[in-house]
PDB file of C-alpha atoms in Angstrom:
ATOM      1  CA  MET A   1       0.000   0.000   0.000  1.00 55.00           C
ATOM      2  CA  ASP A   2       1.625   3.234  -1.062  1.00 62.00           C
ATOM      3  CA  VAL A   3      -0.692   5.746  -2.662  1.00 76.00           C
ATOM      4  CA  THR A   4      -1.476   9.366  -2.018  1.00 78.00           C
ATOM      5  CA  LEU A   5      -4.790   9.925  -0.317  1.00 86.00           C
ATOM      6  CA  HIS A   6      -6.367  13.338   0.212  1.00 86.00           C
ATOM      7  CA  LEU A   7      -8.602  12.714   3.206  1.00 89.00           C
ATOM      8  CA  ALA A   8      -6.869  14.791   5.886  1.00 87.00           C
ATOM      9  CA  GLN A   9      -6.085  17.588   3.413  1.00 87.00           C
ATOM     10  CA  ASP A  10      -2.645  17.626   5.066  1.00 90.00           C
ATOM     11  CA  PRO A  11       0.326  16.216   3.087  1.00 90.00           C
ATOM     12  CA  GLU A  12       2.051  14.392   5.983  1.00 92.00           C
ATOM     13  CA  ALA A  13      -1.159  12.928   7.415  1.00 92.00           C
ATOM     14  CA  ASP A  14      -2.344  11.880   3.948  1.00 92.00           C
ATOM     15  CA  ALA A  15       1.010  10.252   3.161  1.00 93.00           C
ATOM     16  CA  LEU A  16       0.707   8.150   6.333  1.00 95.00           C
ATOM     17  CA  LEU A  17      -2.851   7.104   5.404  1.00 94.00           C
ATOM     18  CA  GLY A  18      -1.648   6.036   1.957  1.00 92.00           C
ATOM     19  CA  ARG A  19       1.210   3.867   3.201  1.00 93.00           C
ATOM     20  CA  SER A  20      -0.171   2.516   6.481  1.00 95.00           C
ATOM     21  CA  PRO A  21      -3.144   0.133   6.516  1.00 96.00           C
ATOM     22  CA  LEU A  22      -3.541   0.623  10.275  1.00 97.00           C
ATOM     23  CA  ALA A  23      -3.557   4.420   9.947  1.00 96.00           C
ATOM     24  CA  ALA A  24      -6.267   4.164   7.282  1.00 95.00           C
ATOM     25  CA  LEU A  25      -8.399   1.923   9.541  1.00 97.00           C
ATOM     26  CA  VAL A  26      -7.907   4.216  12.547  1.00 97.00           C
ATOM     27  CA  GLY A  27      -8.795   7.264  10.457  1.00 96.00           C
ATOM     28  CA  MET A  28     -11.991   5.540   9.334  1.00 95.00           C
ATOM     29  CA  LEU A  29     -12.782   4.621  12.939  1.00 96.00           C
ATOM     30  CA  LEU A  30     -12.349   8.269  14.007  1.00 96.00           C
ATOM     31  CA  ASP A  31     -14.565   9.501  11.157  1.00 93.00           C
ATOM     32  CA  GLN A  32     -17.726  10.209  13.128  1.00 91.00           C
ATOM     33  CA  GLN A  33     -19.067  13.315  14.840  1.00 90.00           C
ATOM     34  CA  VAL A  34     -16.099  15.395  13.685  1.00 89.00           C
ATOM     35  CA  PRO A  35     -15.103  16.902  10.323  1.00 88.00           C
ATOM     36  CA  MET A  36     -13.549  14.281   8.068  1.00 88.00           C
ATOM     37  CA  GLU A  37     -10.190  16.094   7.830  1.00 90.00           C
ATOM     38  CA  TRP A  38      -9.923  16.140  11.630  1.00 92.00           C
ATOM     39  CA  ALA A  39     -10.641  12.405  11.807  1.00 93.00           C
ATOM     40  CA  PHE A  40      -8.133  11.406   9.131  1.00 94.00           C
ATOM     41  CA  LYS A  41      -5.417  13.649  10.541  1.00 96.00           C
ATOM     42  CA  GLY A  42      -5.773  11.719  13.817  1.00 96.00           C
ATOM     43  CA  PRO A  43      -3.519   8.754  12.953  1.00 97.00           C
ATOM     44  CA  ALA A  44      -0.584  11.068  12.116  1.00 96.00           C
ATOM     45  CA  THR A  45      -1.138  13.024  15.339  1.00 97.00           C
ATOM     46  CA  ILE A  46      -1.221   9.803  17.386  1.00 97.00           C
ATOM     47  CA  ALA A  47       1.949   8.471  15.707  1.00 97.00           C
ATOM     48  CA  GLN A  48       3.731  11.778  16.307  1.00 96.00           C
ATOM     49  CA  ARG A  49       2.707  11.813  19.986  1.00 96.00           C
ATOM     50  CA  LEU A  50       3.942   8.225  20.334  1.00 96.00           C
ATOM     51  CA  GLY A  51       7.265   9.342  18.845  1.00 96.00           C
ATOM     52  CA  ALA A  52       6.857   7.100  15.789  1.00 95.00           C
ATOM     53  CA  ASP A  53       6.430   7.508  12.046  1.00 94.00           C
ATOM     54  CA  ASP A  54       3.635   4.909  11.895  1.00 96.00           C
ATOM     55  CA  LEU A  55       1.098   3.253  14.149  1.00 97.00           C
ATOM     56  CA  ASP A  56       1.821  -0.164  15.627  1.00 97.00           C
ATOM     57  CA  ALA A  57      -1.183  -2.306  16.599  1.00 97.00           C
ATOM     58  CA  HIS A  58       0.865  -4.319  19.147  1.00 97.00           C
ATOM     59  CA  GLU A  59       2.112  -1.154  20.866  1.00 97.00           C
ATOM     60  CA  ILE A  60      -1.313   0.524  20.967  1.00 97.00           C
ATOM     61  CA  ALA A  61      -3.062  -2.661  22.129  1.00 97.00           C
ATOM     62  CA  VAL A  62      -0.949  -2.868  25.293  1.00 97.00           C
ATOM     63  CA  HIS A  63      -0.604   0.873  25.944  1.00 97.00           C
ATOM     64  CA  GLU A  64      -1.819   1.858  29.406  1.00 97.00           C
ATOM     65  CA  PRO A  65      -5.449   2.965  28.736  1.00 97.00           C
ATOM     66  CA  GLU A  66      -5.402   6.191  30.770  1.00 97.00           C
ATOM     67  CA  ALA A  67      -2.087   7.248  29.274  1.00 97.00           C
ATOM     68  CA  PHE A  68      -3.382   6.522  25.760  1.00 97.00           C
ATOM     69  CA  ALA A  69      -6.555   8.526  26.440  1.00 97.00           C
ATOM     70  CA  ALA A  70      -4.405  11.404  27.752  1.00 97.00           C
ATOM     71  CA  LEU A  71      -2.329  11.228  24.562  1.00 96.00           C
ATOM     72  CA  LEU A  72      -5.488  11.701  22.442  1.00 96.00           C
ATOM     73  CA  SER A  73      -6.776  14.446  24.761  1.00 96.00           C
ATOM     74  CA  GLN A  74      -3.719  16.715  24.441  1.00 95.00           C
ATOM     75  CA  LYS A  75      -4.503  19.982  22.652  1.00 93.00           C
ATOM     76  CA  PRO A  76      -5.406  19.878  19.877  1.00 92.00           C
ATOM     77  CA  ALA A  77      -7.448  16.790  20.759  1.00 93.00           C
ATOM     78  CA  VAL A  78      -7.509  13.964  18.218  1.00 94.00           C
ATOM     79  CA  HIS A  79     -11.324  13.789  18.417  1.00 94.00           C
ATOM     80  CA  ARG A  80     -14.261  15.553  20.040  1.00 94.00           C
ATOM     81  CA  TYR A  81     -14.522  12.501  22.346  1.00 95.00           C
ATOM     82  CA  PRO A  82     -10.872  11.565  22.881  1.00 94.00           C
ATOM     83  CA  GLY A  83     -11.456   9.215  25.837  1.00 95.00           C
ATOM     84  CA  SER A  84     -14.049   7.011  24.164  1.00 95.00           C
ATOM     85  CA  MET A  85     -12.160   7.060  20.853  1.00 96.00           C
ATOM     86  CA  ALA A  86      -8.937   6.057  22.636  1.00 97.00           C
ATOM     87  CA  ARG A  87     -10.805   2.990  23.983  1.00 97.00           C
ATOM     88  CA  ARG A  88     -12.153   2.185  20.516  1.00 97.00           C
ATOM     89  CA  ILE A  89      -8.728   2.481  18.888  1.00 98.00           C
ATOM     90  CA  GLN A  90      -7.249   0.171  21.524  1.00 98.00           C
ATOM     91  CA  GLN A  91     -10.103  -2.325  21.024  1.00 98.00           C
ATOM     92  CA  LEU A  92      -9.479  -2.244  17.268  1.00 98.00           C
ATOM     93  CA  CYS A  93      -5.747  -2.834  17.770  1.00 98.00           C
ATOM     94  CA  GLN A  94      -6.359  -5.625  20.291  1.00 98.00           C
ATOM     95  CA  TYR A  95      -8.693  -7.299  17.789  1.00 98.00           C
ATOM     96  CA  LEU A  96      -6.086  -6.960  15.021  1.00 98.00           C
ATOM     97  CA  VAL A  97      -3.409  -8.473  17.280  1.00 98.00           C
ATOM     98  CA  GLU A  98      -5.709 -11.341  18.266  1.00 98.00           C
ATOM     99  CA  HIS A  99      -7.055 -12.169  14.793  1.00 97.00           C
ATOM    100  CA  TYR A 100      -4.422 -10.857  12.331  1.00 97.00           C
ATOM    101  CA  ASP A 101      -1.167 -10.831  14.343  1.00 97.00           C
ATOM    102  CA  GLY A 102      -1.368  -7.019  14.407  1.00 97.00           C
ATOM    103  CA  ASP A 103      -1.217  -6.725  10.605  1.00 97.00           C
ATOM    104  CA  ALA A 104      -4.087  -4.461   9.505  1.00 97.00           C
ATOM    105  CA  GLU A 105      -3.466  -5.235   5.825  1.00 96.00           C
ATOM    106  CA  ALA A 106      -4.150  -8.928   6.531  1.00 97.00           C
ATOM    107  CA  VAL A 107      -7.829  -7.976   6.950  1.00 97.00           C
ATOM    108  CA  TRP A 108      -8.048  -7.622   3.164  1.00 96.00           C
ATOM    109  CA  LYS A 109      -4.839  -9.105   1.758  1.00 93.00           C
ATOM    110  CA  ASP A 110      -5.995 -12.625   0.823  1.00 91.00           C
ATOM    111  CA  VAL A 111      -9.728 -12.021   0.480  1.00 95.00           C
ATOM    112  CA  THR A 112     -11.197 -13.257  -2.812  1.00 96.00           C
ATOM    113  CA  THR A 113     -14.730 -11.821  -2.661  1.00 97.00           C
ATOM    114  CA  GLY A 114     -16.210  -8.473  -1.767  1.00 96.00           C
ATOM    115  CA  LYS A 115     -18.763 -10.222   0.420  1.00 97.00           C
ATOM    116  CA  GLU A 116     -16.030 -11.832   2.544  1.00 97.00           C
ATOM    117  CA  LEU A 117     -14.147  -8.540   2.801  1.00 97.00           C
ATOM    118  CA  LEU A 118     -17.289  -6.716   3.932  1.00 97.00           C
ATOM    119  CA  LYS A 119     -17.837  -9.418   6.580  1.00 97.00           C
ATOM    120  CA  ARG A 120     -14.260  -9.046   7.862  1.00 97.00           C
ATOM    121  CA  LEU A 121     -14.489  -5.254   7.993  1.00 97.00           C
ATOM    122  CA  ALA A 122     -17.879  -5.335   9.740  1.00 97.00           C
ATOM    123  CA  GLU A 123     -16.378  -7.629  12.415  1.00 97.00           C
ATOM    124  CA  LEU A 124     -13.814  -4.965  13.373  1.00 97.00           C
ATOM    125  CA  PRO A 125     -14.629  -3.164  16.648  1.00 96.00           C
ATOM    126  CA  GLY A 126     -16.211   0.197  15.877  1.00 94.00           C
ATOM    127  CA  PHE A 127     -17.124  -0.749  12.301  1.00 95.00           C
ATOM    128  CA  GLY A 128     -20.823  -1.179  11.587  1.00 93.00           C
ATOM    129  CA  LYS A 129     -22.145  -2.132   8.151  1.00 94.00           C
ATOM    130  CA  GLN A 130     -22.109   1.414   6.750  1.00 93.00           C
ATOM    131  CA  LYS A 131     -18.554   2.177   7.930  1.00 95.00           C
ATOM    132  CA  ALA A 132     -17.428  -1.212   6.589  1.00 96.00           C
ATOM    133  CA  GLN A 133     -19.018  -0.474   3.197  1.00 96.00           C
ATOM    134  CA  ILE A 134     -17.410   2.970   3.015  1.00 94.00           C
ATOM    135  CA  PHE A 135     -13.979   1.538   3.877  1.00 95.00           C
ATOM    136  CA  LEU A 136     -14.475  -1.261   1.348  1.00 96.00           C
ATOM    137  CA  ALA A 137     -15.260   1.392  -1.292  1.00 95.00           C
ATOM    138  CA  LEU A 138     -12.120   3.326  -0.272  1.00 94.00           C
ATOM    139  CA  LEU A 139     -10.028   0.167  -0.634  1.00 95.00           C
ATOM    140  CA  GLY A 140     -11.481  -0.545  -4.078  1.00 94.00           C
ATOM    141  CA  LYS A 141     -11.573   2.963  -5.497  1.00 93.00           C
ATOM    142  CA  GLN A 142      -8.273   4.336  -4.213  1.00 91.00           C
ATOM    143  CA  LEU A 143      -6.106   1.565  -2.771  1.00 91.00           C
ATOM    144  CA  GLY A 144      -6.383  -1.060  -5.509  1.00 91.00           C
ATOM    145  CA  VAL A 145      -8.000  -3.740  -3.322  1.00 94.00           C
ATOM    146  CA  ARG A 146     -10.655  -5.156  -5.645  1.00 95.00           C
ATOM    147  CA  PRO A 147     -11.820  -8.680  -4.846  1.00 96.00           C
ATOM    148  CA  THR A 148     -14.605 -10.088  -7.013  1.00 96.00           C
ATOM    149  CA  GLY A 149     -17.877  -8.282  -6.305  1.00 96.00           C
ATOM    150  CA  TRP A 150     -16.329  -5.483  -4.249  1.00 96.00           C
ATOM    151  CA  ARG A 151     -18.541  -2.758  -5.767  1.00 95.00           C
ATOM    152  CA  GLU A 152     -21.711  -4.718  -5.011  1.00 96.00           C
ATOM    153  CA  ALA A 153     -20.550  -5.434  -1.444  1.00 96.00           C
ATOM    154  CA  ALA A 154     -19.827  -1.719  -0.920  1.00 95.00           C
ATOM    155  CA  GLY A 155     -23.407  -0.886  -1.947  1.00 93.00           C
ATOM    156  CA  ALA A 156     -24.050   2.664  -3.142  1.00 92.00           C
ATOM    157  CA  TYR A 157     -20.581   3.675  -1.887  1.00 93.00           C
ATOM    158  CA  GLY A 158     -19.017   1.444  -4.538  1.00 93.00           C
ATOM    159  CA  GLU A 159     -20.753   3.146  -7.459  1.00 92.00           C
ATOM    160  CA  PRO A 160     -18.302   4.729  -9.900  1.00 89.00           C
ATOM    161  CA  LYS A 161     -18.267   8.531 -10.178  1.00 84.00           C
ATOM    162  CA  SER A 162     -20.390   8.958  -7.067  1.00 85.00           C
ATOM    163  CA  PHE A 163     -19.597  11.498  -4.368  1.00 87.00           C
ATOM    164  CA  ARG A 164     -21.070   9.878  -1.276  1.00 84.00           C
ATOM    165  CA  SER A 165     -18.170   9.288   1.109  1.00 87.00           C
ATOM    166  CA  VAL A 166     -14.457   9.499   1.872  1.00 85.00           C
ATOM    167  CA  ALA A 167     -13.976   6.783  -0.753  1.00 89.00           C
ATOM    168  CA  ASP A 168     -14.660   9.414  -3.427  1.00 88.00           C
ATOM    169  CA  ILE A 169     -12.387  12.197  -2.165  1.00 87.00           C
ATOM    170  CA  THR A 170      -9.316  12.762  -4.301  1.00 87.00           C
ATOM    171  CA  GLY A 171      -8.867  16.494  -3.687  1.00 81.00           C
ATOM    172  CA  PRO A 172     -10.621  19.736  -2.727  1.00 81.00           C
ATOM    173  CA  GLU A 173     -13.167  19.609  -5.585  1.00 84.00           C
ATOM    174  CA  SER A 174     -14.402  16.085  -4.778  1.00 84.00           C
ATOM    175  CA  LEU A 175     -14.377  16.961  -1.070  1.00 81.00           C
ATOM    176  CA  ALA A 176     -16.811  19.804  -1.788  1.00 84.00           C
ATOM    177  CA  LYS A 177     -19.049  17.426  -3.769  1.00 88.00           C
ATOM    178  CA  VAL A 178     -19.098  14.845  -0.956  1.00 84.00           C
ATOM    179  CA  ARG A 179     -19.891  17.604   1.567  1.00 81.00           C
ATOM    180  CA  ALA A 180     -22.770  18.801  -0.636  1.00 84.00           C
ATOM    181  CA  HIS A 181     -24.120  15.233  -0.884  1.00 81.00           C
ATOM    182  CA  LYS A 182     -23.996  14.819   2.906  1.00 79.00           C
ATOM    183  CA  GLN A 183     -25.840  18.131   3.395  1.00 81.00           C
ATOM    184  CA  GLU A 184     -28.549  16.990   0.961  1.00 82.00           C
ATOM    185  CA  MET A 185     -28.905  13.689   2.854  1.00 78.00           C
ATOM    186  CA  LYS A 186     -29.194  15.503   6.204  1.00 80.00           C
ATOM    187  CA  ALA A 187     -31.778  17.923   4.804  1.00 81.00           C
ATOM    188  CA  ALA A 188     -33.797  15.043   3.323  1.00 80.00           C
ATOM    189  CA  ALA A 189     -33.702  13.132   6.627  1.00 79.00           C
ATOM    190  CA  LYS A 190     -34.758  16.235   8.530  1.00 82.00           C
ATOM    191  CA  ALA A 191     -37.647  16.877   6.098  1.00 83.00           C
ATOM    192  CA  ALA A 192     -38.777  13.238   6.324  1.00 82.00           C
ATOM    193  CA  LYS A 193     -38.719  13.417  10.125  1.00 83.00           C
ATOM    194  CA  ALA A 194     -40.690  16.671  10.125  1.00 84.00           C
ATOM    195  CA  ALA A 195     -43.278  15.216   7.708  1.00 84.00           C
ATOM    196  CA  GLY A 196     -43.641  12.088   9.843  1.00 78.00           C
ATOM    197  CA  GLY A 197     -43.833  13.940  13.159  1.00 56.00           C
TER     198      GLY A 197
END
Protein backbone atom coordinates (compact mmCIF):
# COMPACT_ATOMS: atom_id res chain seq x y z
CA MET A 1 0.00 0.00 0.00
CA ASP A 2 1.62 3.23 -1.06
CA VAL A 3 -0.69 5.75 -2.66
CA THR A 4 -1.48 9.37 -2.02
CA LEU A 5 -4.79 9.92 -0.32
CA HIS A 6 -6.37 13.34 0.21
CA LEU A 7 -8.60 12.71 3.21
CA ALA A 8 -6.87 14.79 5.89
CA GLN A 9 -6.08 17.59 3.41
CA ASP A 10 -2.64 17.63 5.07
CA PRO A 11 0.33 16.22 3.09
CA GLU A 12 2.05 14.39 5.98
CA ALA A 13 -1.16 12.93 7.42
CA ASP A 14 -2.34 11.88 3.95
CA ALA A 15 1.01 10.25 3.16
CA LEU A 16 0.71 8.15 6.33
CA LEU A 17 -2.85 7.10 5.40
CA GLY A 18 -1.65 6.04 1.96
CA ARG A 19 1.21 3.87 3.20
CA SER A 20 -0.17 2.52 6.48
CA PRO A 21 -3.14 0.13 6.52
CA LEU A 22 -3.54 0.62 10.28
CA ALA A 23 -3.56 4.42 9.95
CA ALA A 24 -6.27 4.16 7.28
CA LEU A 25 -8.40 1.92 9.54
CA VAL A 26 -7.91 4.22 12.55
CA GLY A 27 -8.80 7.26 10.46
CA MET A 28 -11.99 5.54 9.33
CA LEU A 29 -12.78 4.62 12.94
CA LEU A 30 -12.35 8.27 14.01
CA ASP A 31 -14.56 9.50 11.16
CA GLN A 32 -17.73 10.21 13.13
CA GLN A 33 -19.07 13.31 14.84
CA VAL A 34 -16.10 15.39 13.68
CA PRO A 35 -15.10 16.90 10.32
CA MET A 36 -13.55 14.28 8.07
CA GLU A 37 -10.19 16.09 7.83
CA TRP A 38 -9.92 16.14 11.63
CA ALA A 39 -10.64 12.41 11.81
CA PHE A 40 -8.13 11.41 9.13
CA LYS A 41 -5.42 13.65 10.54
CA GLY A 42 -5.77 11.72 13.82
CA PRO A 43 -3.52 8.75 12.95
CA ALA A 44 -0.58 11.07 12.12
CA THR A 45 -1.14 13.02 15.34
CA ILE A 46 -1.22 9.80 17.39
CA ALA A 47 1.95 8.47 15.71
CA GLN A 48 3.73 11.78 16.31
CA ARG A 49 2.71 11.81 19.99
CA LEU A 50 3.94 8.22 20.33
CA GLY A 51 7.26 9.34 18.85
CA ALA A 52 6.86 7.10 15.79
CA ASP A 53 6.43 7.51 12.05
CA ASP A 54 3.64 4.91 11.89
CA LEU A 55 1.10 3.25 14.15
CA ASP A 56 1.82 -0.16 15.63
CA ALA A 57 -1.18 -2.31 16.60
CA HIS A 58 0.87 -4.32 19.15
CA GLU A 59 2.11 -1.15 20.87
CA ILE A 60 -1.31 0.52 20.97
CA ALA A 61 -3.06 -2.66 22.13
CA VAL A 62 -0.95 -2.87 25.29
CA HIS A 63 -0.60 0.87 25.94
CA GLU A 64 -1.82 1.86 29.41
CA PRO A 65 -5.45 2.97 28.74
CA GLU A 66 -5.40 6.19 30.77
CA ALA A 67 -2.09 7.25 29.27
CA PHE A 68 -3.38 6.52 25.76
CA ALA A 69 -6.55 8.53 26.44
CA ALA A 70 -4.41 11.40 27.75
CA LEU A 71 -2.33 11.23 24.56
CA LEU A 72 -5.49 11.70 22.44
CA SER A 73 -6.78 14.45 24.76
CA GLN A 74 -3.72 16.72 24.44
CA LYS A 75 -4.50 19.98 22.65
CA PRO A 76 -5.41 19.88 19.88
CA ALA A 77 -7.45 16.79 20.76
CA VAL A 78 -7.51 13.96 18.22
CA HIS A 79 -11.32 13.79 18.42
CA ARG A 80 -14.26 15.55 20.04
CA TYR A 81 -14.52 12.50 22.35
CA PRO A 82 -10.87 11.56 22.88
CA GLY A 83 -11.46 9.21 25.84
CA SER A 84 -14.05 7.01 24.16
CA MET A 85 -12.16 7.06 20.85
CA ALA A 86 -8.94 6.06 22.64
CA ARG A 87 -10.81 2.99 23.98
CA ARG A 88 -12.15 2.18 20.52
CA ILE A 89 -8.73 2.48 18.89
CA GLN A 90 -7.25 0.17 21.52
CA GLN A 91 -10.10 -2.32 21.02
CA LEU A 92 -9.48 -2.24 17.27
CA CYS A 93 -5.75 -2.83 17.77
CA GLN A 94 -6.36 -5.62 20.29
CA TYR A 95 -8.69 -7.30 17.79
CA LEU A 96 -6.09 -6.96 15.02
CA VAL A 97 -3.41 -8.47 17.28
CA GLU A 98 -5.71 -11.34 18.27
CA HIS A 99 -7.05 -12.17 14.79
CA TYR A 100 -4.42 -10.86 12.33
CA ASP A 101 -1.17 -10.83 14.34
CA GLY A 102 -1.37 -7.02 14.41
CA ASP A 103 -1.22 -6.73 10.60
CA ALA A 104 -4.09 -4.46 9.50
CA GLU A 105 -3.47 -5.24 5.83
CA ALA A 106 -4.15 -8.93 6.53
CA VAL A 107 -7.83 -7.98 6.95
CA TRP A 108 -8.05 -7.62 3.16
CA LYS A 109 -4.84 -9.10 1.76
CA ASP A 110 -6.00 -12.62 0.82
CA VAL A 111 -9.73 -12.02 0.48
CA THR A 112 -11.20 -13.26 -2.81
CA THR A 113 -14.73 -11.82 -2.66
CA GLY A 114 -16.21 -8.47 -1.77
CA LYS A 115 -18.76 -10.22 0.42
CA GLU A 116 -16.03 -11.83 2.54
CA LEU A 117 -14.15 -8.54 2.80
CA LEU A 118 -17.29 -6.72 3.93
CA LYS A 119 -17.84 -9.42 6.58
CA ARG A 120 -14.26 -9.05 7.86
CA LEU A 121 -14.49 -5.25 7.99
CA ALA A 122 -17.88 -5.34 9.74
CA GLU A 123 -16.38 -7.63 12.41
CA LEU A 124 -13.81 -4.97 13.37
CA PRO A 125 -14.63 -3.16 16.65
CA GLY A 126 -16.21 0.20 15.88
CA PHE A 127 -17.12 -0.75 12.30
CA GLY A 128 -20.82 -1.18 11.59
CA LYS A 129 -22.14 -2.13 8.15
CA GLN A 130 -22.11 1.41 6.75
CA LYS A 131 -18.55 2.18 7.93
CA ALA A 132 -17.43 -1.21 6.59
CA GLN A 133 -19.02 -0.47 3.20
CA ILE A 134 -17.41 2.97 3.02
CA PHE A 135 -13.98 1.54 3.88
CA LEU A 136 -14.47 -1.26 1.35
CA ALA A 137 -15.26 1.39 -1.29
CA LEU A 138 -12.12 3.33 -0.27
CA LEU A 139 -10.03 0.17 -0.63
CA GLY A 140 -11.48 -0.55 -4.08
CA LYS A 141 -11.57 2.96 -5.50
CA GLN A 142 -8.27 4.34 -4.21
CA LEU A 143 -6.11 1.57 -2.77
CA GLY A 144 -6.38 -1.06 -5.51
CA VAL A 145 -8.00 -3.74 -3.32
CA ARG A 146 -10.65 -5.16 -5.65
CA PRO A 147 -11.82 -8.68 -4.85
CA THR A 148 -14.60 -10.09 -7.01
CA GLY A 149 -17.88 -8.28 -6.31
CA TRP A 150 -16.33 -5.48 -4.25
CA ARG A 151 -18.54 -2.76 -5.77
CA GLU A 152 -21.71 -4.72 -5.01
CA ALA A 153 -20.55 -5.43 -1.44
CA ALA A 154 -19.83 -1.72 -0.92
CA GLY A 155 -23.41 -0.89 -1.95
CA ALA A 156 -24.05 2.66 -3.14
CA TYR A 157 -20.58 3.68 -1.89
CA GLY A 158 -19.02 1.44 -4.54
CA GLU A 159 -20.75 3.15 -7.46
CA PRO A 160 -18.30 4.73 -9.90
CA LYS A 161 -18.27 8.53 -10.18
CA SER A 162 -20.39 8.96 -7.07
CA PHE A 163 -19.60 11.50 -4.37
CA ARG A 164 -21.07 9.88 -1.28
CA SER A 165 -18.17 9.29 1.11
CA VAL A 166 -14.46 9.50 1.87
CA ALA A 167 -13.98 6.78 -0.75
CA ASP A 168 -14.66 9.41 -3.43
CA ILE A 169 -12.39 12.20 -2.16
CA THR A 170 -9.32 12.76 -4.30
CA GLY A 171 -8.87 16.49 -3.69
CA PRO A 172 -10.62 19.74 -2.73
CA GLU A 173 -13.17 19.61 -5.59
CA SER A 174 -14.40 16.09 -4.78
CA LEU A 175 -14.38 16.96 -1.07
CA ALA A 176 -16.81 19.80 -1.79
CA LYS A 177 -19.05 17.43 -3.77
CA VAL A 178 -19.10 14.84 -0.96
CA ARG A 179 -19.89 17.60 1.57
CA ALA A 180 -22.77 18.80 -0.64
CA HIS A 181 -24.12 15.23 -0.88
CA LYS A 182 -24.00 14.82 2.91
CA GLN A 183 -25.84 18.13 3.40
CA GLU A 184 -28.55 16.99 0.96
CA MET A 185 -28.91 13.69 2.85
CA LYS A 186 -29.19 15.50 6.20
CA ALA A 187 -31.78 17.92 4.80
CA ALA A 188 -33.80 15.04 3.32
CA ALA A 189 -33.70 13.13 6.63
CA LYS A 190 -34.76 16.24 8.53
CA ALA A 191 -37.65 16.88 6.10
CA ALA A 192 -38.78 13.24 6.32
CA LYS A 193 -38.72 13.42 10.12
CA ALA A 194 -40.69 16.67 10.12
CA ALA A 195 -43.28 15.22 7.71
CA GLY A 196 -43.64 12.09 9.84
CA GLY A 197 -43.83 13.94 13.16
